[in-house]
């Protein structure tokens, strides 16, 4: 965890000490405010009953070098859900339907590469995920339906790639894909909430 913690600390220091001038002589924006809106998609085996749903993130980034930046941000994901059959620790079959909110807050580093009018970037970092989950549980042994609620704050890692094109002097538009690894403790066990996030990204420099 030490390299991840160091990357997160570097992002915090970089954002809080953002330069007021342009990052270099070519006029690159010193700060960039970016918004991503897209879809949350579970990756592989996930918490039973979770389906793709909307997600988004707002980040503030700074240019440390012409090819390197740091960013911090916060987002929200709201997976949709469906009924799923599971077995509890005693082997009793149950039907669950979860409802989940995920609010990640974190930061990382982003490397840039210009390819003609397109700016490519790759980023990685860490985030604290504030997860709130609720699920209805029906047991095969009874007809009663109970509701369980859990909350957890868990550290997760992420990596992303993006492609942006300028649509104004300080505005760019493009797409970003992100993969997150997350293992919060919910309902008495570690849940797998690894996910892809893909969507449109708009960035405003200043």
PDB file of C-alpha atoms in Angstrom:
ATOM      1  CA  UNK A   1       0.000   0.000   0.000  1.00  0.00           C
ATOM      2  CA  UNK A   2       2.961   2.359   0.395  1.00  0.00           C
ATOM      3  CA  UNK A   3       3.268   3.275  -3.334  1.00  0.00           C
ATOM      4  CA  UNK A   4      -0.481   3.934  -3.523  1.00  0.00           C
ATOM      5  CA  UNK A   5      -0.413   6.092  -0.407  1.00  0.00           C
ATOM      6  CA  UNK A   6       2.567   8.045  -1.763  1.00  0.00           C
ATOM      7  CA  UNK A   7       0.739   8.697  -5.044  1.00  0.00           C
ATOM      8  CA  UNK A   8      -2.323   9.938  -3.207  1.00  0.00           C
ATOM      9  CA  UNK A   9      -0.223  12.236  -1.010  1.00  0.00           C
ATOM     10  CA  UNK A  10       1.541  13.642  -4.075  1.00  0.00           C
ATOM     11  CA  UNK A  11      -1.818  14.424  -5.669  1.00  0.00           C
ATOM     12  CA  UNK A  12      -3.030  16.210  -2.524  1.00  0.00           C
ATOM     13  CA  UNK A  13       0.104  18.358  -2.280  1.00  0.00           C
ATOM     14  CA  UNK A  14       0.056  19.175  -5.982  1.00  0.00           C
ATOM     15  CA  UNK A  15      -3.557  20.340  -6.010  1.00  0.00           C
ATOM     16  CA  UNK A  16      -3.266  22.441  -2.866  1.00  0.00           C
ATOM     17  CA  UNK A  17      -0.132  24.107  -4.267  1.00  0.00           C
ATOM     18  CA  UNK A  18      -1.501  24.719  -7.779  1.00  0.00           C
ATOM     19  CA  UNK A  19       0.445  27.332  -9.751  1.00  0.00           C
ATOM     20  CA  UNK A  20      -1.326  30.516 -10.790  1.00  0.00           C
ATOM     21  CA  UNK A  21       0.450  30.796 -14.158  1.00  0.00           C
ATOM     22  CA  UNK A  22       0.372  28.585 -17.266  1.00  0.00           C
ATOM     23  CA  UNK A  23       2.207  25.302 -16.929  1.00  0.00           C
ATOM     24  CA  UNK A  24       4.669  26.016 -19.740  1.00  0.00           C
ATOM     25  CA  UNK A  25       5.525  28.408 -22.556  1.00  0.00           C
ATOM     26  CA  UNK A  26       3.110  26.691 -24.948  1.00  0.00           C
ATOM     27  CA  UNK A  27       0.180  28.033 -22.967  1.00  0.00           C
ATOM     28  CA  UNK A  28      -1.059  24.816 -21.366  1.00  0.00           C
ATOM     29  CA  UNK A  29      -3.733  25.426 -18.761  1.00  0.00           C
ATOM     30  CA  UNK A  30      -2.352  25.309 -15.233  1.00  0.00           C
ATOM     31  CA  UNK A  31      -5.604  23.972 -13.765  1.00  0.00           C
ATOM     32  CA  UNK A  32      -8.335  21.880 -15.343  1.00  0.00           C
ATOM     33  CA  UNK A  33     -11.823  21.232 -14.014  1.00  0.00           C
ATOM     34  CA  UNK A  34     -13.229  18.042 -15.560  1.00  0.00           C
ATOM     35  CA  UNK A  35     -16.589  16.309 -15.437  1.00  0.00           C
ATOM     36  CA  UNK A  36     -17.205  12.701 -16.489  1.00  0.00           C
ATOM     37  CA  UNK A  37     -20.713  11.298 -16.891  1.00  0.00           C
ATOM     38  CA  UNK A  38     -21.244   7.694 -17.903  1.00  0.00           C
ATOM     39  CA  UNK A  39     -22.098   4.172 -16.849  1.00  0.00           C
ATOM     40  CA  UNK A  40     -20.926   1.983 -13.954  1.00  0.00           C
ATOM     41  CA  UNK A  41     -20.454  -1.609 -15.132  1.00  0.00           C
ATOM     42  CA  UNK A  42     -19.573  -4.489 -12.760  1.00  0.00           C
ATOM     43  CA  UNK A  43     -16.358  -6.297 -13.687  1.00  0.00           C
ATOM     44  CA  UNK A  44     -16.544 -10.063 -13.428  1.00  0.00           C
ATOM     45  CA  UNK A  45     -18.165 -11.703 -10.383  1.00  0.00           C
ATOM     46  CA  UNK A  46     -19.576  -8.913  -8.246  1.00  0.00           C
ATOM     47  CA  UNK A  47     -21.927  -8.392  -5.329  1.00  0.00           C
ATOM     48  CA  UNK A  48     -25.031 -10.461  -6.098  1.00  0.00           C
ATOM     49  CA  UNK A  49     -27.809  -8.508  -7.764  1.00  0.00           C
ATOM     50  CA  UNK A  50     -25.854  -5.484  -8.982  1.00  0.00           C
ATOM     51  CA  UNK A  51     -26.333  -4.348 -12.575  1.00  0.00           C
ATOM     52  CA  UNK A  52     -24.934  -1.448 -14.678  1.00  0.00           C
ATOM     53  CA  UNK A  53     -26.094   2.013 -13.641  1.00  0.00           C
ATOM     54  CA  UNK A  54     -25.227   5.721 -13.931  1.00  0.00           C
ATOM     55  CA  UNK A  55     -22.077   7.250 -12.490  1.00  0.00           C
ATOM     56  CA  UNK A  56     -20.143  10.505 -12.645  1.00  0.00           C
ATOM     57  CA  UNK A  57     -17.125  12.326 -11.273  1.00  0.00           C
ATOM     58  CA  UNK A  58     -15.894  15.916 -10.903  1.00  0.00           C
ATOM     59  CA  UNK A  59     -12.121  16.453 -10.672  1.00  0.00           C
ATOM     60  CA  UNK A  60      -9.719  19.357 -10.331  1.00  0.00           C
ATOM     61  CA  UNK A  61      -6.312  18.796 -11.919  1.00  0.00           C
ATOM     62  CA  UNK A  62      -3.073  20.737 -12.157  1.00  0.00           C
ATOM     63  CA  UNK A  63      -0.172  20.480 -14.619  1.00  0.00           C
ATOM     64  CA  UNK A  64       3.065  19.645 -12.881  1.00  0.00           C
ATOM     65  CA  UNK A  65       4.935  19.297 -16.187  1.00  0.00           C
ATOM     66  CA  UNK A  66       3.877  19.511 -19.827  1.00  0.00           C
ATOM     67  CA  UNK A  67       3.317  15.730 -19.800  1.00  0.00           C
ATOM     68  CA  UNK A  68       2.312  15.122 -16.165  1.00  0.00           C
ATOM     69  CA  UNK A  69      -0.505  16.312 -13.955  1.00  0.00           C
ATOM     70  CA  UNK A  70      -2.126  15.574 -10.604  1.00  0.00           C
ATOM     71  CA  UNK A  71      -5.823  15.551  -9.820  1.00  0.00           C
ATOM     72  CA  UNK A  72      -8.311  15.224  -6.989  1.00  0.00           C
ATOM     73  CA  UNK A  73     -12.012  14.669  -7.201  1.00  0.00           C
ATOM     74  CA  UNK A  74     -15.227  13.121  -5.982  1.00  0.00           C
ATOM     75  CA  UNK A  75     -17.824  11.052  -7.748  1.00  0.00           C
ATOM     76  CA  UNK A  76     -20.954   9.012  -7.302  1.00  0.00           C
ATOM     77  CA  UNK A  77     -22.159   5.690  -8.690  1.00  0.00           C
ATOM     78  CA  UNK A  78     -25.657   4.248  -8.435  1.00  0.00           C
ATOM     79  CA  UNK A  79     -25.774   0.681  -9.800  1.00  0.00           C
ATOM     80  CA  UNK A  80     -29.154  -0.695 -10.748  1.00  0.00           C
ATOM     81  CA  UNK A  81     -30.207  -4.010  -9.239  1.00  0.00           C
ATOM     82  CA  UNK A  82     -32.104  -7.205  -9.787  1.00  0.00           C
ATOM     83  CA  UNK A  83     -33.108 -10.177  -7.654  1.00  0.00           C
ATOM     84  CA  UNK A  84     -30.355 -12.763  -7.203  1.00  0.00           C
ATOM     85  CA  UNK A  85     -30.209 -16.162  -5.497  1.00  0.00           C
ATOM     86  CA  UNK A  86     -27.474 -16.618  -2.863  1.00  0.00           C
ATOM     87  CA  UNK A  87     -26.699 -18.953   0.024  1.00  0.00           C
ATOM     88  CA  UNK A  88     -25.837 -17.745   3.510  1.00  0.00           C
ATOM     89  CA  UNK A  89     -23.105 -19.168   5.761  1.00  0.00           C
ATOM     90  CA  UNK A  90     -25.471 -21.955   6.908  1.00  0.00           C
ATOM     91  CA  UNK A  91     -26.196 -22.970   3.323  1.00  0.00           C
ATOM     92  CA  UNK A  92     -29.770 -21.642   3.333  1.00  0.00           C
ATOM     93  CA  UNK A  93     -30.913 -20.386  -0.071  1.00  0.00           C
ATOM     94  CA  UNK A  94     -32.015 -16.747  -0.090  1.00  0.00           C
ATOM     95  CA  UNK A  95     -33.126 -14.205  -2.656  1.00  0.00           C
ATOM     96  CA  UNK A  96     -31.588 -10.732  -2.351  1.00  0.00           C
ATOM     97  CA  UNK A  97     -32.103  -7.460  -4.172  1.00  0.00           C
ATOM     98  CA  UNK A  98     -29.452  -4.854  -3.271  1.00  0.00           C
ATOM     99  CA  UNK A  99     -29.514  -1.054  -3.553  1.00  0.00           C
ATOM    100  CA  UNK A 100     -26.148   0.663  -3.411  1.00  0.00           C
ATOM    101  CA  UNK A 101     -24.591   4.139  -3.447  1.00  0.00           C
ATOM    102  CA  UNK A 102     -20.836   4.557  -3.906  1.00  0.00           C
ATOM    103  CA  UNK A 103     -19.202   7.964  -3.312  1.00  0.00           C
ATOM    104  CA  UNK A 104     -15.434   7.872  -4.040  1.00  0.00           C
ATOM    105  CA  UNK A 105     -13.153  10.745  -2.955  1.00  0.00           C
ATOM    106  CA  UNK A 106      -9.499  10.603  -3.970  1.00  0.00           C
ATOM    107  CA  UNK A 107      -6.801  11.558  -6.411  1.00  0.00           C
ATOM    108  CA  UNK A 108      -3.926  10.423  -8.562  1.00  0.00           C
ATOM    109  CA  UNK A 109      -1.452  11.272 -11.301  1.00  0.00           C
ATOM    110  CA  UNK A 110      -2.166  11.634 -15.030  1.00  0.00           C
ATOM    111  CA  UNK A 111       0.346  11.403 -17.903  1.00  0.00           C
ATOM    112  CA  UNK A 112      -0.383  13.153 -21.228  1.00  0.00           C
ATOM    113  CA  UNK A 113       0.610  12.446 -24.826  1.00  0.00           C
ATOM    114  CA  UNK A 114      -0.291  14.709 -27.762  1.00  0.00           C
ATOM    115  CA  UNK A 115      -1.263  12.896 -30.964  1.00  0.00           C
ATOM    116  CA  UNK A 116      -2.100  15.643 -33.428  1.00  0.00           C
ATOM    117  CA  UNK A 117      -5.299  17.379 -32.306  1.00  0.00           C
ATOM    118  CA  UNK A 118      -6.021  14.562 -29.840  1.00  0.00           C
ATOM    119  CA  UNK A 119      -4.634  14.550 -26.307  1.00  0.00           C
ATOM    120  CA  UNK A 120      -4.279  11.046 -24.896  1.00  0.00           C
ATOM    121  CA  UNK A 121      -3.820  10.446 -21.190  1.00  0.00           C
ATOM    122  CA  UNK A 122      -3.406   7.626 -18.711  1.00  0.00           C
ATOM    123  CA  UNK A 123      -4.006   8.006 -14.986  1.00  0.00           C
ATOM    124  CA  UNK A 124      -3.881   5.999 -11.780  1.00  0.00           C
ATOM    125  CA  UNK A 125      -4.557   6.681  -8.134  1.00  0.00           C
ATOM    126  CA  UNK A 126      -6.500   5.796  -5.007  1.00  0.00           C
ATOM    127  CA  UNK A 127      -9.824   6.815  -3.503  1.00  0.00           C
ATOM    128  CA  UNK A 128     -11.760   6.323  -0.305  1.00  0.00           C
ATOM    129  CA  UNK A 129     -15.177   4.909  -1.201  1.00  0.00           C
ATOM    130  CA  UNK A 130     -18.059   5.745   1.091  1.00  0.00           C
ATOM    131  CA  UNK A 131     -20.440   2.883   0.357  1.00  0.00           C
ATOM    132  CA  UNK A 132     -24.035   2.684   1.534  1.00  0.00           C
ATOM    133  CA  UNK A 133     -25.904  -0.536   0.802  1.00  0.00           C
ATOM    134  CA  UNK A 134     -29.381  -1.830   1.483  1.00  0.00           C
ATOM    135  CA  UNK A 135     -30.971  -5.096   0.402  1.00  0.00           C
ATOM    136  CA  UNK A 136     -34.227  -6.968   0.728  1.00  0.00           C
ATOM    137  CA  UNK A 137     -33.743 -10.595   1.732  1.00  0.00           C
ATOM    138  CA  UNK A 138     -36.253 -13.410   1.281  1.00  0.00           C
ATOM    139  CA  UNK A 139     -35.423 -16.856   2.662  1.00  0.00           C
ATOM    140  CA  UNK A 140     -36.612 -20.105   1.139  1.00  0.00           C
ATOM    141  CA  UNK A 141     -37.382 -21.305   4.669  1.00  0.00           C
ATOM    142  CA  UNK A 142     -39.923 -18.534   5.408  1.00  0.00           C
ATOM    143  CA  UNK A 143     -42.190 -16.141   3.540  1.00  0.00           C
ATOM    144  CA  UNK A 144     -40.904 -13.082   5.439  1.00  0.00           C
ATOM    145  CA  UNK A 145     -38.862 -10.400   3.688  1.00  0.00           C
ATOM    146  CA  UNK A 146     -36.312  -8.492   5.756  1.00  0.00           C
ATOM    147  CA  UNK A 147     -34.279  -5.394   4.904  1.00  0.00           C
ATOM    148  CA  UNK A 148     -30.589  -5.171   5.764  1.00  0.00           C
ATOM    149  CA  UNK A 149     -28.555  -1.953   5.752  1.00  0.00           C
ATOM    150  CA  UNK A 150     -24.771  -1.538   5.839  1.00  0.00           C
ATOM    151  CA  UNK A 151     -22.218   1.264   5.383  1.00  0.00           C
ATOM    152  CA  UNK A 152     -18.464   1.145   4.951  1.00  0.00           C
ATOM    153  CA  UNK A 153     -15.536   3.374   4.007  1.00  0.00           C
ATOM    154  CA  UNK A 154     -12.987   1.413   1.995  1.00  0.00           C
ATOM    155  CA  UNK A 155      -9.790   2.278   0.133  1.00  0.00           C
ATOM    156  CA  UNK A 156      -9.717   1.321  -3.544  1.00  0.00           C
ATOM    157  CA  UNK A 157      -7.329   1.741  -6.455  1.00  0.00           C
ATOM    158  CA  UNK A 158      -8.155   2.906  -9.980  1.00  0.00           C
ATOM    159  CA  UNK A 159      -6.615   3.326 -13.430  1.00  0.00           C
ATOM    160  CA  UNK A 160      -8.005   5.255 -16.402  1.00  0.00           C
ATOM    161  CA  UNK A 161      -7.362   6.182 -20.030  1.00  0.00           C
ATOM    162  CA  UNK A 162      -8.860   9.138 -21.887  1.00  0.00           C
ATOM    163  CA  UNK A 163      -8.844  10.797 -25.303  1.00  0.00           C
ATOM    164  CA  UNK A 164      -9.743  14.494 -25.593  1.00  0.00           C
ATOM    165  CA  UNK A 165     -10.079  16.970 -28.469  1.00  0.00           C
ATOM    166  CA  UNK A 166     -10.263  20.767 -28.148  1.00  0.00           C
ATOM    167  CA  UNK A 167     -13.635  22.397 -28.786  1.00  0.00           C
ATOM    168  CA  UNK A 168     -12.584  25.860 -27.553  1.00  0.00           C
ATOM    169  CA  UNK A 169      -9.506  27.766 -26.371  1.00  0.00           C
ATOM    170  CA  UNK A 170      -9.680  26.235 -22.898  1.00  0.00           C
ATOM    171  CA  UNK A 171     -12.386  23.596 -23.371  1.00  0.00           C
ATOM    172  CA  UNK A 172     -11.971  19.993 -24.496  1.00  0.00           C
ATOM    173  CA  UNK A 173     -14.348  17.085 -24.966  1.00  0.00           C
ATOM    174  CA  UNK A 174     -13.715  13.370 -25.174  1.00  0.00           C
ATOM    175  CA  UNK A 175     -14.184   9.959 -23.599  1.00  0.00           C
ATOM    176  CA  UNK A 176     -12.691   8.210 -20.586  1.00  0.00           C
ATOM    177  CA  UNK A 177     -12.648   4.620 -19.393  1.00  0.00           C
ATOM    178  CA  UNK A 178     -11.769   3.694 -15.834  1.00  0.00           C
ATOM    179  CA  UNK A 179     -11.283   0.472 -13.876  1.00  0.00           C
ATOM    180  CA  UNK A 180     -11.681   0.414 -10.098  1.00  0.00           C
ATOM    181  CA  UNK A 181     -10.718  -2.295  -7.613  1.00  0.00           C
ATOM    182  CA  UNK A 182     -12.796  -2.168  -4.429  1.00  0.00           C
ATOM    183  CA  UNK A 183     -13.486  -4.636  -1.597  1.00  0.00           C
ATOM    184  CA  UNK A 184     -15.774  -3.057   1.034  1.00  0.00           C
ATOM    185  CA  UNK A 185     -16.991  -5.019   4.053  1.00  0.00           C
ATOM    186  CA  UNK A 186     -20.774  -5.312   3.747  1.00  0.00           C
ATOM    187  CA  UNK A 187     -23.313  -7.753   5.168  1.00  0.00           C
ATOM    188  CA  UNK A 188     -20.728  -9.654   7.182  1.00  0.00           C
ATOM    189  CA  UNK A 189     -18.206 -10.281   4.406  1.00  0.00           C
ATOM    190  CA  UNK A 190     -15.898  -8.688   1.879  1.00  0.00           C
ATOM    191  CA  UNK A 191     -17.887  -7.778  -1.211  1.00  0.00           C
ATOM    192  CA  UNK A 192     -16.330  -7.521  -4.650  1.00  0.00           C
ATOM    193  CA  UNK A 193     -17.226  -4.175  -6.225  1.00  0.00           C
ATOM    194  CA  UNK A 194     -14.655  -4.062  -9.031  1.00  0.00           C
ATOM    195  CA  UNK A 195     -16.118  -2.076 -11.895  1.00  0.00           C
ATOM    196  CA  UNK A 196     -15.570  -0.332 -15.201  1.00  0.00           C
ATOM    197  CA  UNK A 197     -16.731   3.262 -15.645  1.00  0.00           C
ATOM    198  CA  UNK A 198     -17.000   4.628 -19.166  1.00  0.00           C
ATOM    199  CA  UNK A 199     -18.445   7.890 -20.361  1.00  0.00           C
ATOM    200  CA  UNK A 200     -18.080  11.366 -21.823  1.00  0.00           C
ATOM    201  CA  UNK A 201     -15.533  13.743 -20.313  1.00  0.00           C
ATOM    202  CA  UNK A 202     -15.574  17.534 -20.607  1.00  0.00           C
ATOM    203  CA  UNK A 203     -12.697  19.620 -19.300  1.00  0.00           C
ATOM    204  CA  UNK A 204     -12.404  23.377 -18.741  1.00  0.00           C
ATOM    205  CA  UNK A 205      -8.949  24.866 -18.301  1.00  0.00           C
ATOM    206  CA  UNK A 206      -8.108  28.086 -16.496  1.00  0.00           C
TER     207      UNK A 206
END
